[in-house]
mmCIF file of C-alpha atoms in Angstrom:
data_model
loop_
_atom_site.group_PDB
_atom_site.id
_atom_site.type_symbol
_atom_site.label_atom_id
_atom_site.label_comp_id
_atom_site.label_asym_id
_atom_site.label_seq_id
_atom_site.Cartn_x
_atom_site.Cartn_y
_atom_site.Cartn_z
ATOM 1 C CA UNK A 21 -15.695 -1.085 -13.071
ATOM 2 C CA UNK A 22 -15.286 -3.120 -9.892
ATOM 3 C CA UNK A 23 -15.159 -6.888 -9.981
ATOM 4 C CA UNK A 24 -15.026 -9.765 -7.546
ATOM 5 C CA UNK A 25 -12.309 -9.353 -4.915
ATOM 6 C CA UNK A 26 -9.826 -11.900 -6.172
ATOM 7 C CA UNK A 27 -6.757 -11.234 -8.263
ATOM 8 C CA UNK A 28 -5.819 -13.252 -11.312
ATOM 9 C CA UNK A 29 -2.736 -15.500 -11.249
ATOM 10 C CA UNK A 30 -1.039 -12.965 -13.540
ATOM 11 C CA UNK A 31 -1.689 -10.143 -11.080
ATOM 12 C CA UNK A 32 -0.424 -12.216 -8.159
ATOM 13 C CA UNK A 33 2.704 -13.026 -10.165
ATOM 14 C CA UNK A 34 3.216 -9.312 -10.830
ATOM 15 C CA UNK A 35 2.938 -8.598 -7.086
ATOM 16 C CA UNK A 36 5.485 -11.291 -6.234
ATOM 17 C CA UNK A 37 7.776 -9.907 -8.945
ATOM 18 C CA UNK A 38 7.598 -6.408 -7.471
ATOM 19 C CA UNK A 39 8.286 -7.611 -3.924
ATOM 20 C CA UNK A 40 11.179 -9.742 -5.153
ATOM 21 C CA UNK A 41 12.694 -6.865 -7.132
ATOM 22 C CA UNK A 42 12.556 -4.525 -4.141
ATOM 23 C CA UNK A 43 13.901 -7.239 -1.821
ATOM 24 C CA UNK A 44 16.887 -7.742 -4.126
ATOM 25 C CA UNK A 45 17.624 -4.025 -4.311
ATOM 26 C CA UNK A 46 20.836 -2.854 -2.648
ATOM 27 C CA UNK A 47 19.551 0.682 -2.167
ATOM 28 C CA UNK A 48 18.939 2.315 1.189
ATOM 29 C CA UNK A 49 15.475 2.598 2.735
ATOM 30 C CA UNK A 50 14.400 5.682 0.778
ATOM 31 C CA UNK A 51 15.644 4.202 -2.485
ATOM 32 C CA UNK A 52 13.748 0.960 -1.859
ATOM 33 C CA UNK A 53 10.615 2.901 -0.975
ATOM 34 C CA UNK A 54 10.881 4.909 -4.189
ATOM 35 C CA UNK A 55 11.467 1.757 -6.243
ATOM 36 C CA UNK A 56 8.442 0.059 -4.697
ATOM 37 C CA UNK A 57 6.256 3.105 -5.325
ATOM 38 C CA UNK A 58 7.330 3.403 -8.960
ATOM 39 C CA UNK A 59 6.635 -0.260 -9.629
ATOM 40 C CA UNK A 60 3.215 -0.183 -7.956
ATOM 41 C CA UNK A 61 2.315 3.087 -9.713
ATOM 42 C CA UNK A 62 3.036 1.415 -13.044
ATOM 43 C CA UNK A 63 0.975 -1.638 -12.109
ATOM 44 C CA UNK A 64 -2.125 0.329 -11.057
ATOM 45 C CA UNK A 65 -1.668 3.097 -13.646
ATOM 46 C CA UNK A 66 -1.181 6.002 -11.239
ATOM 47 C CA UNK A 67 0.184 9.351 -12.413
ATOM 48 C CA UNK A 68 1.788 10.462 -9.145
ATOM 49 C CA UNK A 69 2.566 9.182 -5.684
ATOM 50 C CA UNK A 70 3.521 10.247 -2.153
ATOM 51 C CA UNK A 71 4.896 8.265 0.790
ATOM 52 C CA UNK A 72 4.760 10.157 4.068
ATOM 53 C CA UNK A 73 5.440 9.284 7.701
ATOM 54 C CA UNK A 74 3.478 11.618 9.978
ATOM 55 C CA UNK A 75 2.780 12.261 13.617
ATOM 56 C CA UNK A 76 -0.826 13.078 14.323
ATOM 57 C CA UNK A 77 -2.897 14.130 17.314
ATOM 58 C CA UNK A 78 -6.061 15.246 15.555
ATOM 59 C CA UNK A 79 -7.164 16.847 12.287
ATOM 60 C CA UNK A 80 -5.527 20.141 13.207
ATOM 61 C CA UNK A 81 -2.217 18.700 14.423
ATOM 62 C CA UNK A 82 -0.537 16.589 11.744
ATOM 63 C CA UNK A 83 3.205 16.867 11.143
ATOM 64 C CA UNK A 84 5.102 15.169 8.317
ATOM 65 C CA UNK A 85 8.345 13.572 9.540
ATOM 66 C CA UNK A 86 9.453 12.214 6.170
ATOM 67 C CA UNK A 87 8.180 12.884 2.677
ATOM 68 C CA UNK A 88 8.903 11.104 -0.592
ATOM 69 C CA UNK A 89 7.111 11.821 -3.875
ATOM 70 C CA UNK A 90 7.173 11.606 -7.632
ATOM 71 C CA UNK A 91 5.094 13.468 -10.215
ATOM 72 C CA UNK A 92 4.507 16.692 -8.266
ATOM 73 C CA UNK A 93 6.246 19.939 -9.214
ATOM 74 C CA UNK A 94 7.867 22.146 -6.595
ATOM 75 C CA UNK A 95 4.822 24.422 -6.656
ATOM 76 C CA UNK A 96 2.517 21.435 -6.197
ATOM 77 C CA UNK A 97 4.585 20.045 -3.318
ATOM 78 C CA UNK A 98 4.289 23.475 -1.688
ATOM 79 C CA UNK A 99 0.502 23.239 -2.089
ATOM 80 C CA UNK A 100 0.475 19.749 -0.534
ATOM 81 C CA UNK A 101 2.469 21.011 2.447
ATOM 82 C CA UNK A 102 0.317 24.116 2.796
ATOM 83 C CA UNK A 103 -2.895 22.086 2.751
ATOM 84 C CA UNK A 104 -1.672 19.898 5.615
ATOM 85 C CA UNK A 105 -1.166 22.939 7.878
ATOM 86 C CA UNK A 106 -4.126 25.078 6.801
ATOM 87 C CA UNK A 107 -6.332 25.267 9.893
ATOM 88 C CA UNK A 108 -9.009 27.263 8.067
ATOM 89 C CA UNK A 109 -9.454 24.752 5.236
ATOM 90 C CA UNK A 110 -9.207 21.190 6.614
ATOM 91 C CA UNK A 111 -8.104 18.396 4.305
ATOM 92 C CA UNK A 112 -11.398 16.850 3.185
ATOM 93 C CA UNK A 113 -10.531 13.242 4.035
ATOM 94 C CA UNK A 114 -8.442 13.703 7.201
ATOM 95 C CA UNK A 115 -11.336 12.954 9.562
ATOM 96 C CA UNK A 116 -12.269 9.552 8.063
ATOM 97 C CA UNK A 117 -8.588 8.634 7.724
ATOM 98 C CA UNK A 118 -7.896 9.386 11.403
ATOM 99 C CA UNK A 119 -10.991 7.432 12.463
ATOM 100 C CA UNK A 120 -9.622 4.412 10.618
ATOM 101 C CA UNK A 121 -6.146 4.983 12.091
ATOM 102 C CA UNK A 122 -7.684 4.802 15.554
ATOM 103 C CA UNK A 123 -8.593 1.164 14.851
ATOM 104 C CA UNK A 124 -4.870 0.383 14.731
ATOM 105 C CA UNK A 125 -4.991 -1.810 11.608
ATOM 106 C CA UNK A 126 -3.497 -1.246 8.176
ATOM 107 C CA UNK A 127 -6.203 -0.086 5.775
ATOM 108 C CA UNK A 128 -6.519 0.931 2.130
ATOM 109 C CA UNK A 129 -9.243 3.160 0.718
ATOM 110 C CA UNK A 130 -10.157 4.865 -2.520
ATOM 111 C CA UNK A 131 -11.144 8.519 -2.534
ATOM 112 C CA UNK A 132 -14.901 7.997 -2.845
ATOM 113 C CA UNK A 133 -14.787 5.507 0.052
ATOM 114 C CA UNK A 134 -13.512 8.304 2.282
ATOM 115 C CA UNK A 135 -15.494 11.271 0.913
ATOM 116 C CA UNK A 136 -18.516 10.932 -1.365
ATOM 117 C CA UNK A 137 -18.451 12.711 -4.720
ATOM 118 C CA UNK A 138 -21.154 15.225 -3.837
ATOM 119 C CA UNK A 139 -19.163 16.314 -0.781
ATOM 120 C CA UNK A 140 -15.672 16.119 -2.283
ATOM 121 C CA UNK A 141 -16.171 18.446 -5.225
ATOM 122 C CA UNK A 142 -17.929 21.030 -3.071
ATOM 123 C CA UNK A 143 -15.196 21.323 -0.450
ATOM 124 C CA UNK A 144 -13.022 24.395 -0.185
ATOM 125 C CA UNK A 145 -10.058 21.999 0.121
ATOM 126 C CA UNK A 146 -10.703 20.570 -3.351
ATOM 127 C CA UNK A 147 -11.165 24.001 -4.893
ATOM 128 C CA UNK A 148 -8.156 25.604 -3.208
ATOM 129 C CA UNK A 149 -5.654 22.745 -3.350
ATOM 130 C CA UNK A 150 -6.603 19.771 -5.503
ATOM 131 C CA UNK A 151 -8.094 21.587 -8.492
ATOM 132 C CA UNK A 152 -5.044 23.876 -9.014
ATOM 133 C CA UNK A 153 -2.777 20.811 -8.933
ATOM 134 C CA UNK A 154 -4.906 18.952 -11.473
ATOM 135 C CA UNK A 155 -5.159 15.970 -9.116
ATOM 136 C CA UNK A 156 -8.397 14.198 -8.277
ATOM 137 C CA UNK A 157 -8.760 10.458 -7.630
ATOM 138 C CA UNK A 158 -6.510 8.672 -5.164
ATOM 139 C CA UNK A 159 -5.856 5.501 -3.192
ATOM 140 C CA UNK A 160 -4.438 5.687 0.330
ATOM 141 C CA UNK A 161 -2.818 2.686 2.009
ATOM 142 C CA UNK A 162 -2.014 3.567 5.609
ATOM 143 C CA UNK A 163 -0.199 1.702 8.357
ATOM 144 C CA UNK A 164 -0.871 3.139 11.845
ATOM 145 C CA UNK A 165 2.328 3.075 13.881
ATOM 146 C CA UNK A 166 3.012 3.457 17.583
ATOM 147 C CA UNK A 167 2.994 6.739 19.512
ATOM 148 C CA UNK A 168 0.491 8.519 17.290
ATOM 149 C CA UNK A 169 2.356 8.042 14.038
ATOM 150 C CA UNK A 170 1.379 6.671 10.654
ATOM 151 C CA UNK A 171 3.091 5.586 7.466
ATOM 152 C CA UNK A 172 0.902 6.351 4.492
ATOM 153 C CA UNK A 173 1.196 5.974 0.742
ATOM 154 C CA UNK A 174 -0.981 7.773 -1.752
ATOM 155 C CA UNK A 175 -1.394 7.071 -5.459
ATOM 156 C CA UNK A 176 -3.046 9.757 -7.556
ATOM 157 C CA UNK A 177 -4.600 10.247 -10.963
ATOM 158 C CA UNK A 178 -4.804 13.514 -12.796
ATOM 159 C CA UNK A 179 -8.112 15.322 -13.153
ATOM 160 C CA UNK A 180 -10.323 13.815 -15.845
ATOM 161 C CA UNK A 181 -8.995 10.280 -15.477
ATOM 162 C CA UNK A 182 -11.278 7.496 -14.173
ATOM 163 C CA UNK A 183 -11.274 6.469 -10.533
ATOM 164 C CA UNK A 184 -9.144 3.560 -9.341
ATOM 165 C CA UNK A 185 -11.134 0.331 -9.144
ATOM 166 C CA UNK A 186 -11.372 -2.277 -6.395
ATOM 167 C CA UNK A 187 -8.655 -4.379 -8.042
ATOM 168 C CA UNK A 188 -6.169 -1.495 -7.793
ATOM 169 C CA UNK A 189 -7.039 -1.028 -4.126
ATOM 170 C CA UNK A 190 -6.561 -4.728 -3.418
ATOM 171 C CA UNK A 191 -3.196 -4.805 -5.216
ATOM 172 C CA UNK A 192 -1.959 -1.825 -3.183
ATOM 173 C CA UNK A 193 -3.253 -3.322 0.056
ATOM 174 C CA UNK A 194 -1.594 -6.695 -0.448
ATOM 175 C CA UNK A 195 1.737 -5.128 -1.386
ATOM 176 C CA UNK A 196 1.902 -2.553 1.396
ATOM 177 C CA UNK A 197 0.725 -4.926 4.119
ATOM 178 C CA UNK A 198 3.691 -7.077 3.072
ATOM 179 C CA UNK A 199 6.236 -4.274 3.491
ATOM 180 C CA UNK A 200 6.439 -3.647 7.234
ATOM 181 C CA UNK A 201 10.182 -3.035 7.143
ATOM 182 C CA UNK A 202 9.684 -0.008 4.916
ATOM 183 C CA UNK A 203 6.808 1.358 6.982
ATOM 184 C CA UNK A 204 8.660 0.907 10.254
ATOM 185 C CA UNK A 205 12.274 1.362 9.154
ATOM 186 C CA UNK A 206 12.810 4.133 11.729
ATOM 187 C CA UNK A 207 11.158 2.276 14.604
ATOM 188 C CA UNK A 208 13.027 -0.174 16.914
ATOM 189 C CA UNK A 209 12.047 -3.807 17.208
ATOM 190 C CA UNK A 210 9.495 -3.683 14.423
ATOM 191 C CA UNK A 211 8.177 -7.013 13.255
ATOM 192 C CA UNK A 212 5.233 -8.014 11.150
ATOM 193 C CA UNK A 213 4.483 -9.948 8.020
ATOM 194 C CA UNK A 214 7.236 -8.496 5.861
ATOM 195 C CA UNK A 215 8.412 -10.276 2.704
ATOM 196 C CA UNK A 216 11.714 -8.385 2.868
ATOM 197 C CA UNK A 217 12.589 -10.040 6.195
ATOM 198 C CA UNK A 218 12.732 -13.512 4.610
ATOM 199 C CA UNK A 219 16.126 -14.968 3.587
ATOM 200 C CA UNK A 220 16.620 -15.219 -0.218
ATOM 201 C CA UNK A 221 15.931 -18.980 -0.578
ATOM 202 C CA UNK A 222 12.864 -18.774 1.673
ATOM 203 C CA UNK A 223 11.683 -15.721 -0.277
ATOM 204 C CA UNK A 224 12.012 -17.665 -3.532
ATOM 205 C CA UNK A 225 10.013 -20.518 -1.992
ATOM 206 C CA UNK A 226 7.373 -17.985 -0.969
ATOM 207 C CA UNK A 227 7.024 -16.830 -4.579
ATOM 208 C CA UNK A 228 6.669 -20.369 -5.896
ATOM 209 C CA UNK A 229 4.115 -21.257 -3.217
ATOM 210 C CA UNK A 230 2.073 -18.200 -4.190
ATOM 211 C CA UNK A 231 2.067 -19.426 -7.801
ATOM 212 C CA UNK A 232 0.600 -22.740 -6.617
ATOM 213 C CA UNK A 233 3.666 -24.865 -7.340
ATOM 214 C CA UNK A 234 3.666 -28.181 -5.419
ATOM 215 C CA UNK A 235 6.468 -29.030 -3.020
ATOM 216 C CA UNK A 236 8.103 -31.608 -5.312
ATOM 217 C CA UNK A 237 8.292 -29.130 -8.191
ATOM 218 C CA UNK A 238 9.704 -26.455 -5.884
ATOM 219 C CA UNK A 239 12.423 -28.902 -4.785
ATOM 220 C CA UNK A 240 13.319 -29.581 -8.422
ATOM 221 C CA UNK A 241 13.311 -25.866 -9.226
ATOM 222 C CA UNK A 242 15.617 -25.005 -6.319
ATOM 223 C CA UNK A 243 17.756 -28.130 -6.572
ATOM 224 C CA UNK A 244 17.113 -29.096 -2.960
ATOM 225 C CA UNK A 245 15.379 -31.972 -1.178
ATOM 226 C CA UNK A 246 11.609 -32.015 -0.481
ATOM 227 C CA UNK A 247 12.467 -31.946 3.230
ATOM 228 C CA UNK A 248 14.354 -28.678 2.764
ATOM 229 C CA UNK A 249 11.396 -27.240 0.861
ATOM 230 C CA UNK A 250 9.120 -28.342 3.705
ATOM 231 C CA UNK A 251 11.344 -26.433 6.137
ATOM 232 C CA UNK A 252 11.334 -23.330 3.922
ATOM 233 C CA UNK A 253 7.560 -23.577 3.487
ATOM 234 C CA UNK A 254 7.006 -23.858 7.228
ATOM 235 C CA UNK A 255 9.032 -20.702 7.766
ATOM 236 C CA UNK A 256 6.895 -18.874 5.202
ATOM 237 C CA UNK A 257 3.649 -20.056 6.812
ATOM 238 C CA UNK A 258 4.804 -19.086 10.308
ATOM 239 C CA UNK A 259 5.989 -15.726 9.049
ATOM 240 C CA UNK A 260 2.598 -14.837 7.552
ATOM 241 C CA UNK A 261 0.534 -16.545 10.241
ATOM 242 C CA UNK A 262 -1.202 -18.956 7.862
ATOM 243 C CA UNK A 263 -1.841 -22.681 8.116
ATOM 244 C CA UNK A 264 -0.656 -23.750 4.682
ATOM 245 C CA UNK A 265 -0.263 -23.035 0.991
ATOM 246 C CA UNK A 266 -3.947 -22.572 0.237
ATOM 247 C CA UNK A 267 -4.381 -19.937 2.957
ATOM 248 C CA UNK A 268 -1.194 -18.178 1.818
ATOM 249 C CA UNK A 269 -2.439 -18.064 -1.771
ATOM 250 C CA UNK A 270 -5.821 -16.763 -0.617
ATOM 251 C CA UNK A 271 -4.178 -13.959 1.309
ATOM 252 C CA UNK A 272 -2.238 -12.782 -1.733
ATOM 253 C CA UNK A 273 -5.218 -13.092 -4.069
ATOM 254 C CA UNK A 274 -7.994 -11.718 -1.877
ATOM 255 C CA UNK A 275 -6.244 -9.820 0.925
ATOM 256 C CA UNK A 276 -7.545 -9.441 4.470
ATOM 257 C CA UNK A 277 -10.634 -7.413 3.616
ATOM 258 C CA UNK A 278 -9.280 -4.059 4.808
ATOM 259 C CA UNK A 279 -8.856 -2.683 1.279
ATOM 260 C CA UNK A 280 -12.501 -1.534 1.265
ATOM 261 C CA UNK A 281 -15.168 -0.423 3.732
ATOM 262 C CA UNK A 282 -16.818 -3.180 5.758
ATOM 263 C CA UNK A 283 -20.505 -3.853 6.082
ATOM 264 C CA UNK A 284 -20.675 -1.148 8.733
ATOM 265 C CA UNK A 285 -19.018 1.329 6.377
ATOM 266 C CA UNK A 286 -15.822 1.592 8.381
#
């Protein structure tokens, strides 16, 4: 059941906790990606996940450059790879995904927002690839990159389980739009609104601001002066392109709106 697009304070705290845990990790890029995916999968109750970086030209020309997964057997991974290169049986949701990629903005969609139920279950793709794997519902959160590339994460539920709801999509969208460094780790001069790029003290301030803590309390918590907290806060606001604490909190509770189709269905 979907509900209003705003997360609870507990959910926002869980998001900040995940981002902080990954930021503090000393693992390499792949290890941090895997940690982030495991934590998000637990939060949104997903059974399996994939993180892929691909080059794409059109529906018939998509090449995976890196592939990270959990929950799929070797046989199932082989099916995933085969489906991506099967020119006779196109992946059912590739066309809407590539249309959204062409807009150049990070987006997150649930399966039924890409392909309606009555179409999905009748496709040869579903019958040949998804049904044998026992995988049905999914959420994709995709970051279009430069030069015809994309970084995409997919969370999946096994056949028979309920669809992800709007809250799960919003959680995934907020987290993965805050992780540019992991999406673009192989690209030079990548910037963006990435929590992991913040220094530790500024990152801690970010978490406290998200929880709604006033500046004086943050100063007491960190053992620094209010002026230092003001400096840290300003860095956070500049980093995320917001005007102040209220706008920052709104972003991490309601997102930017690209976790669901717009009025025009895009």
